[in-house]
PDB file of N, CA and C in Angstrom:
ATOM      1  N   UNK A  28       9.007  10.837  10.863  1.00  0.00           N
ATOM      2  CA  UNK A  28       8.090  10.194   9.940  1.00  0.00           C
ATOM      3  C   UNK A  28       8.642   8.828   9.557  1.00  0.00           C
ATOM      4  N   UNK A  29       7.762   7.822   9.564  1.00  0.00           N
ATOM      5  CA  UNK A  29       8.238   6.502   9.182  1.00  0.00           C
ATOM      6  C   UNK A  29       8.555   6.413   7.688  1.00  0.00           C
ATOM      7  N   UNK A  30       9.561   5.612   7.383  1.00  0.00           N
ATOM      8  CA  UNK A  30       9.874   5.282   5.996  1.00  0.00           C
ATOM      9  C   UNK A  30       9.441   3.832   5.795  1.00  0.00           C
ATOM     10  N   UNK A  31       8.631   3.603   4.750  1.00  0.00           N
ATOM     11  CA  UNK A  31       8.096   2.266   4.504  1.00  0.00           C
ATOM     12  C   UNK A  31       8.441   1.816   3.096  1.00  0.00           C
ATOM     13  N   UNK A  32       8.496   0.512   2.921  1.00  0.00           N
ATOM     14  CA  UNK A  32       8.699  -0.114   1.618  1.00  0.00           C
ATOM     15  C   UNK A  32       7.333  -0.565   1.128  1.00  0.00           C
ATOM     16  N   UNK A  33       6.949  -0.137  -0.068  1.00  0.00           N
ATOM     17  CA  UNK A  33       5.645  -0.469  -0.635  1.00  0.00           C
ATOM     18  C   UNK A  33       5.819  -1.406  -1.819  1.00  0.00           C
ATOM     19  N   UNK A  34       4.940  -2.402  -1.896  1.00  0.00           N
ATOM     20  CA  UNK A  34       4.928  -3.325  -3.029  1.00  0.00           C
ATOM     21  C   UNK A  34       3.555  -3.309  -3.666  1.00  0.00           C
ATOM     22  N   UNK A  35       3.542  -3.229  -4.989  1.00  0.00           N
ATOM     23  CA  UNK A  35       2.293  -3.153  -5.742  1.00  0.00           C
ATOM     24  C   UNK A  35       2.180  -4.341  -6.691  1.00  0.00           C
ATOM     25  N   UNK A  36       0.950  -4.813  -6.886  1.00  0.00           N
ATOM     26  CA  UNK A  36       0.689  -5.922  -7.790  1.00  0.00           C
ATOM     27  C   UNK A  36      -0.466  -5.580  -8.722  1.00  0.00           C
ATOM     28  N   UNK A  37      -0.506  -6.257  -9.857  1.00  0.00           N
ATOM     29  CA  UNK A  37      -1.608  -6.185 -10.820  1.00  0.00           C
ATOM     30  C   UNK A  37      -1.928  -4.735 -11.193  1.00  0.00           C
ATOM     31  N   UNK A  38      -3.187  -4.341 -11.074  1.00  0.00           N
ATOM     32  CA  UNK A  38      -3.631  -3.021 -11.500  1.00  0.00           C
ATOM     33  C   UNK A  38      -2.887  -1.900 -10.777  1.00  0.00           C
ATOM     34  N   UNK A  39      -2.584  -2.078  -9.506  1.00  0.00           N
ATOM     35  CA  UNK A  39      -1.868  -1.041  -8.765  1.00  0.00           C
ATOM     36  C   UNK A  39      -0.462  -0.857  -9.322  1.00  0.00           C
ATOM     37  N   UNK A  40       0.176  -1.946  -9.703  1.00  0.00           N
ATOM     38  CA  UNK A  40       1.513  -1.886 -10.301  1.00  0.00           C
ATOM     39  C   UNK A  40       1.471  -1.091 -11.607  1.00  0.00           C
ATOM     40  N   UNK A  41       0.454  -1.355 -12.407  1.00  0.00           N
ATOM     41  CA  UNK A  41       0.308  -0.647 -13.677  1.00  0.00           C
ATOM     42  C   UNK A  41       0.061   0.836 -13.449  1.00  0.00           C
ATOM     43  N   UNK A  42      -0.809   1.172 -12.523  1.00  0.00           N
ATOM     44  CA  UNK A  42      -1.144   2.579 -12.283  1.00  0.00           C
ATOM     45  C   UNK A  42       0.011   3.352 -11.653  1.00  0.00           C
ATOM     46  N   UNK A  43       0.833   2.690 -10.852  1.00  0.00           N
ATOM     47  CA  UNK A  43       1.984   3.346 -10.223  1.00  0.00           C
ATOM     48  C   UNK A  43       3.206   3.368 -11.147  1.00  0.00           C
ATOM     49  N   UNK A  44       3.163   2.571 -12.221  1.00  0.00           N
ATOM     50  CA  UNK A  44       4.302   2.430 -13.139  1.00  0.00           C
ATOM     51  C   UNK A  44       5.553   1.920 -12.428  1.00  0.00           C
ATOM     52  N   UNK A  45       5.337   1.066 -11.435  1.00  0.00           N
ATOM     53  CA  UNK A  45       6.452   0.475 -10.694  1.00  0.00           C
ATOM     54  C   UNK A  45       5.909  -0.646  -9.816  1.00  0.00           C
ATOM     55  N   UNK A  46       6.768  -1.563  -9.460  1.00  0.00           N
ATOM     56  CA  UNK A  46       6.373  -2.660  -8.605  1.00  0.00           C
ATOM     57  C   UNK A  46       6.605  -2.403  -7.138  1.00  0.00           C
ATOM     58  N   UNK A  47       7.478  -1.427  -6.857  1.00  0.00           N
ATOM     59  CA  UNK A  47       7.816  -1.138  -5.464  1.00  0.00           C
ATOM     60  C   UNK A  47       8.367   0.277  -5.363  1.00  0.00           C
ATOM     61  N   UNK A  48       8.317   0.811  -4.172  1.00  0.00           N
ATOM     62  CA  UNK A  48       8.949   2.093  -3.890  1.00  0.00           C
ATOM     63  C   UNK A  48       9.140   2.235  -2.387  1.00  0.00           C
ATOM     64  N   UNK A  49      10.106   3.044  -2.026  1.00  0.00           N
ATOM     65  CA  UNK A  49      10.333   3.393  -0.618  1.00  0.00           C
ATOM     66  C   UNK A  49       9.792   4.808  -0.444  1.00  0.00           C
ATOM     67  N   UNK A  50       9.065   5.024   0.648  1.00  0.00           N
ATOM     68  CA  UNK A  50       8.382   6.296   0.827  1.00  0.00           C
ATOM     69  C   UNK A  50       8.427   6.721   2.290  1.00  0.00           C
ATOM     70  N   UNK A  51       8.729   7.985   2.503  1.00  0.00           N
ATOM     71  CA  UNK A  51       8.601   8.562   3.839  1.00  0.00           C
ATOM     72  C   UNK A  51       7.212   9.183   3.907  1.00  0.00           C
ATOM     73  N   UNK A  52       6.473   8.875   4.962  1.00  0.00           N
ATOM     74  CA  UNK A  52       5.079   9.301   5.030  1.00  0.00           C
ATOM     75  C   UNK A  52       4.718   9.802   6.424  1.00  0.00           C
ATOM     76  N   UNK A  53       3.755  10.712   6.446  1.00  0.00           N
ATOM     77  CA  UNK A  53       3.221  11.166   7.729  1.00  0.00           C
ATOM     78  C   UNK A  53       1.906  10.454   8.052  1.00  0.00           C
ATOM     79  N   UNK A  54       1.546   9.448   7.246  1.00  0.00           N
ATOM     80  CA  UNK A  54       0.305   8.691   7.467  1.00  0.00           C
ATOM     81  C   UNK A  54       0.364   7.980   8.813  1.00  0.00           C
ATOM     82  N   UNK A  55      -0.756   8.022   9.533  1.00  0.00           N
ATOM     83  CA  UNK A  55      -0.806   7.373  10.843  1.00  0.00           C
ATOM     84  C   UNK A  55      -1.429   5.985  10.793  1.00  0.00           C
ATOM     85  N   UNK A  56      -1.925   5.594   9.603  1.00  0.00           N
ATOM     86  CA  UNK A  56      -2.529   4.263   9.460  1.00  0.00           C
ATOM     87  C   UNK A  56      -2.430   3.836   8.004  1.00  0.00           C
ATOM     88  N   UNK A  57      -2.728   2.572   7.757  1.00  0.00           N
ATOM     89  CA  UNK A  57      -2.711   2.052   6.386  1.00  0.00           C
ATOM     90  C   UNK A  57      -3.772   2.725   5.523  1.00  0.00           C
ATOM     91  N   UNK A  58      -4.921   3.028   6.110  1.00  0.00           N
ATOM     92  CA  UNK A  58      -5.986   3.701   5.370  1.00  0.00           C
ATOM     93  C   UNK A  58      -5.553   5.077   4.901  1.00  0.00           C
ATOM     94  N   UNK A  59      -4.908   5.824   5.778  1.00  0.00           N
ATOM     95  CA  UNK A  59      -4.410   7.147   5.420  1.00  0.00           C
ATOM     96  C   UNK A  59      -3.315   7.038   4.365  1.00  0.00           C
ATOM     97  N   UNK A  60      -2.443   6.054   4.510  1.00  0.00           N
ATOM     98  CA  UNK A  60      -1.386   5.831   3.524  1.00  0.00           C
ATOM     99  C   UNK A  60      -1.979   5.532   2.155  1.00  0.00           C
ATOM    100  N   UNK A  61      -2.971   4.661   2.093  1.00  0.00           N
ATOM    101  CA  UNK A  61      -3.559   4.330   0.799  1.00  0.00           C
ATOM    102  C   UNK A  61      -4.221   5.565   0.172  1.00  0.00           C
ATOM    103  N   UNK A  62      -4.876   6.392   0.969  1.00  0.00           N
ATOM    104  CA  UNK A  62      -5.484   7.623   0.442  1.00  0.00           C
ATOM    105  C   UNK A  62      -4.409   8.534  -0.156  1.00  0.00           C
ATOM    106  N   UNK A  63      -3.265   8.639   0.501  1.00  0.00           N
ATOM    107  CA  UNK A  63      -2.157   9.432  -0.037  1.00  0.00           C
ATOM    108  C   UNK A  63      -1.659   8.852  -1.360  1.00  0.00           C
ATOM    109  N   UNK A  64      -1.578   7.523  -1.421  1.00  0.00           N
ATOM    110  CA  UNK A  64      -1.102   6.872  -2.641  1.00  0.00           C
ATOM    111  C   UNK A  64      -2.107   6.999  -3.775  1.00  0.00           C
ATOM    112  N   UNK A  65      -3.400   7.003  -3.454  1.00  0.00           N
ATOM    113  CA  UNK A  65      -4.413   7.225  -4.489  1.00  0.00           C
ATOM    114  C   UNK A  65      -4.201   8.597  -5.130  1.00  0.00           C
ATOM    115  N   UNK A  66      -3.933   9.604  -4.322  1.00  0.00           N
ATOM    116  CA  UNK A  66      -3.693  10.944  -4.853  1.00  0.00           C
ATOM    117  C   UNK A  66      -2.376  11.003  -5.630  1.00  0.00           C
ATOM    118  N   UNK A  67      -1.365  10.325  -5.143  1.00  0.00           N
ATOM    119  CA  UNK A  67      -0.029  10.354  -5.762  1.00  0.00           C
ATOM    120  C   UNK A  67       0.016   9.623  -7.094  1.00  0.00           C
ATOM    121  N   UNK A  68      -0.611   8.432  -7.156  1.00  0.00           N
ATOM    122  CA  UNK A  68      -0.508   7.574  -8.336  1.00  0.00           C
ATOM    123  C   UNK A  68      -1.803   7.467  -9.139  1.00  0.00           C
ATOM    124  N   UNK A  69      -2.886   8.020  -8.631  1.00  0.00           N
ATOM    125  CA  UNK A  69      -4.154   7.911  -9.341  1.00  0.00           C
ATOM    126  C   UNK A  69      -4.788   6.537  -9.243  1.00  0.00           C
ATOM    127  N   UNK A  70      -4.544   5.825  -8.134  1.00  0.00           N
ATOM    128  CA  UNK A  70      -5.157   4.507  -7.956  1.00  0.00           C
ATOM    129  C   UNK A  70      -6.674   4.635  -8.017  1.00  0.00           C
ATOM    130  N   UNK A  71      -7.295   3.758  -8.792  1.00  0.00           N
ATOM    131  CA  UNK A  71      -8.745   3.820  -8.971  1.00  0.00           C
ATOM    132  C   UNK A  71      -9.497   2.804  -8.112  1.00  0.00           C
ATOM    133  N   UNK A  72      -8.795   1.834  -7.560  1.00  0.00           N
ATOM    134  CA  UNK A  72      -9.461   0.823  -6.726  1.00  0.00           C
ATOM    135  C   UNK A  72      -9.758   1.388  -5.342  1.00  0.00           C
ATOM    136  N   UNK A  73     -10.996   1.250  -4.872  1.00  0.00           N
ATOM    137  CA  UNK A  73     -11.281   1.676  -3.498  1.00  0.00           C
ATOM    138  C   UNK A  73     -10.625   0.720  -2.496  1.00  0.00           C
ATOM    139  N   UNK A  74     -10.248   1.252  -1.366  1.00  0.00           N
ATOM    140  CA  UNK A  74      -9.594   0.441  -0.338  1.00  0.00           C
ATOM    141  C   UNK A  74     -10.435  -0.769   0.053  1.00  0.00           C
ATOM    142  N   UNK A  75     -11.746  -0.638  -0.010  1.00  0.00           N
ATOM    143  CA  UNK A  75     -12.630  -1.739   0.399  1.00  0.00           C
ATOM    144  C   UNK A  75     -12.480  -2.985  -0.479  1.00  0.00           C
ATOM    145  N   UNK A  76     -11.872  -2.851  -1.653  1.00  0.00           N
ATOM    146  CA  UNK A  76     -11.686  -4.005  -2.543  1.00  0.00           C
ATOM    147  C   UNK A  76     -10.318  -4.656  -2.382  1.00  0.00           C
ATOM    148  N   UNK A  77      -9.461  -4.067  -1.553  1.00  0.00           N
ATOM    149  CA  UNK A  77      -8.088  -4.548  -1.395  1.00  0.00           C
ATOM    150  C   UNK A  77      -7.891  -5.280  -0.082  1.00  0.00           C
ATOM    151  N   UNK A  78      -6.868  -6.122  -0.067  1.00  0.00           N
ATOM    152  CA  UNK A  78      -6.322  -6.656   1.187  1.00  0.00           C
ATOM    153  C   UNK A  78      -4.991  -5.953   1.389  1.00  0.00           C
ATOM    154  N   UNK A  79      -4.583  -5.812   2.614  1.00  0.00           N
ATOM    155  CA  UNK A  79      -3.311  -5.160   2.896  1.00  0.00           C
ATOM    156  C   UNK A  79      -2.559  -5.984   3.935  1.00  0.00           C
ATOM    157  N   UNK A  80      -1.251  -6.086   3.724  1.00  0.00           N
ATOM    158  CA  UNK A  80      -0.397  -6.829   4.654  1.00  0.00           C
ATOM    159  C   UNK A  80       0.791  -5.957   5.042  1.00  0.00           C
ATOM    160  N   UNK A  81       1.205  -6.101   6.276  1.00  0.00           N
ATOM    161  CA  UNK A  81       2.389  -5.417   6.783  1.00  0.00           C
ATOM    162  C   UNK A  81       3.331  -6.477   7.322  1.00  0.00           C
ATOM    163  N   UNK A  82       4.547  -6.469   6.803  1.00  0.00           N
ATOM    164  CA  UNK A  82       5.568  -7.432   7.229  1.00  0.00           C
ATOM    165  C   UNK A  82       5.038  -8.866   7.146  1.00  0.00           C
ATOM    166  N   UNK A  83       4.356  -9.148   6.016  1.00  0.00           N
ATOM    167  CA  UNK A  83       3.844 -10.473   5.674  1.00  0.00           C
ATOM    168  C   UNK A  83       2.676 -10.944   6.540  1.00  0.00           C
ATOM    169  N   UNK A  84       1.964 -10.023   7.181  1.00  0.00           N
ATOM    170  CA  UNK A  84       0.775 -10.354   7.969  1.00  0.00           C
ATOM    171  C   UNK A  84      -0.377  -9.464   7.535  1.00  0.00           C
ATOM    172  N   UNK A  85      -1.532 -10.073   7.272  1.00  0.00           N
ATOM    173  CA  UNK A  85      -2.699  -9.279   6.917  1.00  0.00           C
ATOM    174  C   UNK A  85      -3.102  -8.394   8.092  1.00  0.00           C
ATOM    175  N   UNK A  86      -3.498  -7.165   7.781  1.00  0.00           N
ATOM    176  CA  UNK A  86      -3.855  -6.179   8.802  1.00  0.00           C
ATOM    177  C   UNK A  86      -5.126  -5.455   8.409  1.00  0.00           C
ATOM    178  N   UNK A  87      -5.713  -4.781   9.372  1.00  0.00           N
ATOM    179  CA  UNK A  87      -6.836  -3.890   9.116  1.00  0.00           C
ATOM    180  C   UNK A  87      -6.328  -2.526   8.678  1.00  0.00           C
ATOM    181  N   UNK A  88      -7.211  -1.742   8.093  1.00  0.00           N
ATOM    182  CA  UNK A  88      -6.841  -0.426   7.567  1.00  0.00           C
ATOM    183  C   UNK A  88      -6.462   0.565   8.669  1.00  0.00           C
ATOM    184  N   UNK A  89      -6.812   0.280   9.914  1.00  0.00           N
ATOM    185  CA  UNK A  89      -6.463   1.181  11.014  1.00  0.00           C
ATOM    186  C   UNK A  89      -5.103   0.851  11.639  1.00  0.00           C
ATOM    187  N   UNK A  90      -4.418  -0.159  11.107  1.00  0.00           N
ATOM    188  CA  UNK A  90      -3.109  -0.570  11.627  1.00  0.00           C
ATOM    189  C   UNK A  90      -2.112   0.589  11.533  1.00  0.00           C
ATOM    190  N   UNK A  91      -1.395   0.908  12.622  1.00  0.00           N
ATOM    191  CA  UNK A  91      -0.419   2.006  12.581  1.00  0.00           C
ATOM    192  C   UNK A  91       0.853   1.593  11.841  1.00  0.00           C
ATOM    193  N   UNK A  92       1.504   2.561  11.239  1.00  0.00           N
ATOM    194  CA  UNK A  92       2.758   2.321  10.517  1.00  0.00           C
ATOM    195  C   UNK A  92       3.956   2.516  11.427  1.00  0.00           C
ATOM    196  N   UNK A  93       4.975   1.714  11.194  1.00  0.00           N
ATOM    197  CA  UNK A  93       6.230   1.825  11.929  1.00  0.00           C
ATOM    198  C   UNK A  93       7.359   1.992  10.916  1.00  0.00           C
ATOM    199  N   UNK A  94       8.399   2.689  11.310  1.00  0.00           N
ATOM    200  CA  UNK A  94       9.547   2.859  10.437  1.00  0.00           C
ATOM    201  C   UNK A  94      10.105   1.490  10.038  1.00  0.00           C
ATOM    202  N   UNK A  95      10.337   1.315   8.742  1.00  0.00           N
ATOM    203  CA  UNK A  95      10.898   0.068   8.242  1.00  0.00           C
ATOM    204  C   UNK A  95       9.876  -0.978   7.834  1.00  0.00           C
ATOM    205  N   UNK A  96       8.581  -0.702   8.017  1.00  0.00           N
ATOM    206  CA  UNK A  96       7.544  -1.662   7.615  1.00  0.00           C
ATOM    207  C   UNK A  96       7.579  -1.905   6.104  1.00  0.00           C
ATOM    208  N   UNK A  97       7.221  -3.119   5.712  1.00  0.00           N
ATOM    209  CA  UNK A  97       6.985  -3.461   4.314  1.00  0.00           C
ATOM    210  C   UNK A  97       5.486  -3.647   4.148  1.00  0.00           C
ATOM    211  N   UNK A  98       4.890  -2.852   3.271  1.00  0.00           N
ATOM    212  CA  UNK A  98       3.446  -2.840   3.067  1.00  0.00           C
ATOM    213  C   UNK A  98       3.134  -3.357   1.672  1.00  0.00           C
ATOM    214  N   UNK A  99       2.178  -4.288   1.605  1.00  0.00           N
ATOM    215  CA  UNK A  99       1.752  -4.851   0.330  1.00  0.00           C
ATOM    216  C   UNK A  99       0.251  -4.658   0.195  1.00  0.00           C
ATOM    217  N   UNK A 100      -0.153  -4.009  -0.900  1.00  0.00           N
ATOM    218  CA  UNK A 100      -1.565  -3.849  -1.227  1.00  0.00           C
ATOM    219  C   UNK A 100      -1.915  -4.910  -2.255  1.00  0.00           C
ATOM    220  N   UNK A 101      -2.947  -5.708  -1.970  1.00  0.00           N
ATOM    221  CA  UNK A 101      -3.288  -6.849  -2.810  1.00  0.00           C
ATOM    222  C   UNK A 101      -4.665  -6.625  -3.416  1.00  0.00           C
ATOM    223  N   UNK A 102      -4.697  -6.365  -4.732  1.00  0.00           N
ATOM    224  CA  UNK A 102      -5.987  -6.142  -5.393  1.00  0.00           C
ATOM    225  C   UNK A 102      -6.720  -7.458  -5.615  1.00  0.00           C
ATOM    226  N   UNK A 103      -7.999  -7.378  -5.939  1.00  0.00           N
ATOM    227  CA  UNK A 103      -8.752  -8.607  -6.228  1.00  0.00           C
ATOM    228  C   UNK A 103      -8.164  -9.299  -7.451  1.00  0.00           C
ATOM    229  N   UNK A 104      -8.256 -10.620  -7.457  1.00  0.00           N
ATOM    230  CA  UNK A 104      -7.716 -11.412  -8.555  1.00  0.00           C
ATOM    231  C   UNK A 104      -8.855 -12.050  -9.323  1.00  0.00           C
ATOM    232  N   UNK A 105      -8.820 -11.924 -10.628  1.00  0.00           N
ATOM    233  CA  UNK A 105      -9.813 -12.563 -11.496  1.00  0.00           C
ATOM    234  C   UNK A 105      -9.179 -13.770 -12.167  1.00  0.00           C
ATOM    235  N   UNK A 106     -10.008 -14.667 -12.632  1.00  0.00           N
ATOM    236  CA  UNK A 106      -9.478 -15.802 -13.388  1.00  0.00           C
ATOM    237  C   UNK A 106      -9.913 -17.115 -12.777  1.00  0.00           C
ATOM    238  N   UNK A 107      -9.390 -18.152 -13.348  1.00  0.00           N
ATOM    239  CA  UNK A 107      -9.797 -19.462 -12.863  1.00  0.00           C
ATOM    240  C   UNK A 107      -8.786 -20.506 -13.084  1.00  0.00           C
TER     241      UNK A 107
END
């Protein structure tokens, strides 16, 4: 199972009560990983409202995970 580094911002950071965590997962894609994290942390934002990046590159939700990846979930930003 891959071990990944996760980074959270804004609302996701608040809901997870942390800015980052390392996690071993059996998820086969970013979409599956986010669904697991929604159950684990109670994330209320649907995946369709987020951007996701792996190793500093934006990816689609079907992107496969590799051991050592750094994953960042980016919620929508409000303000001006």
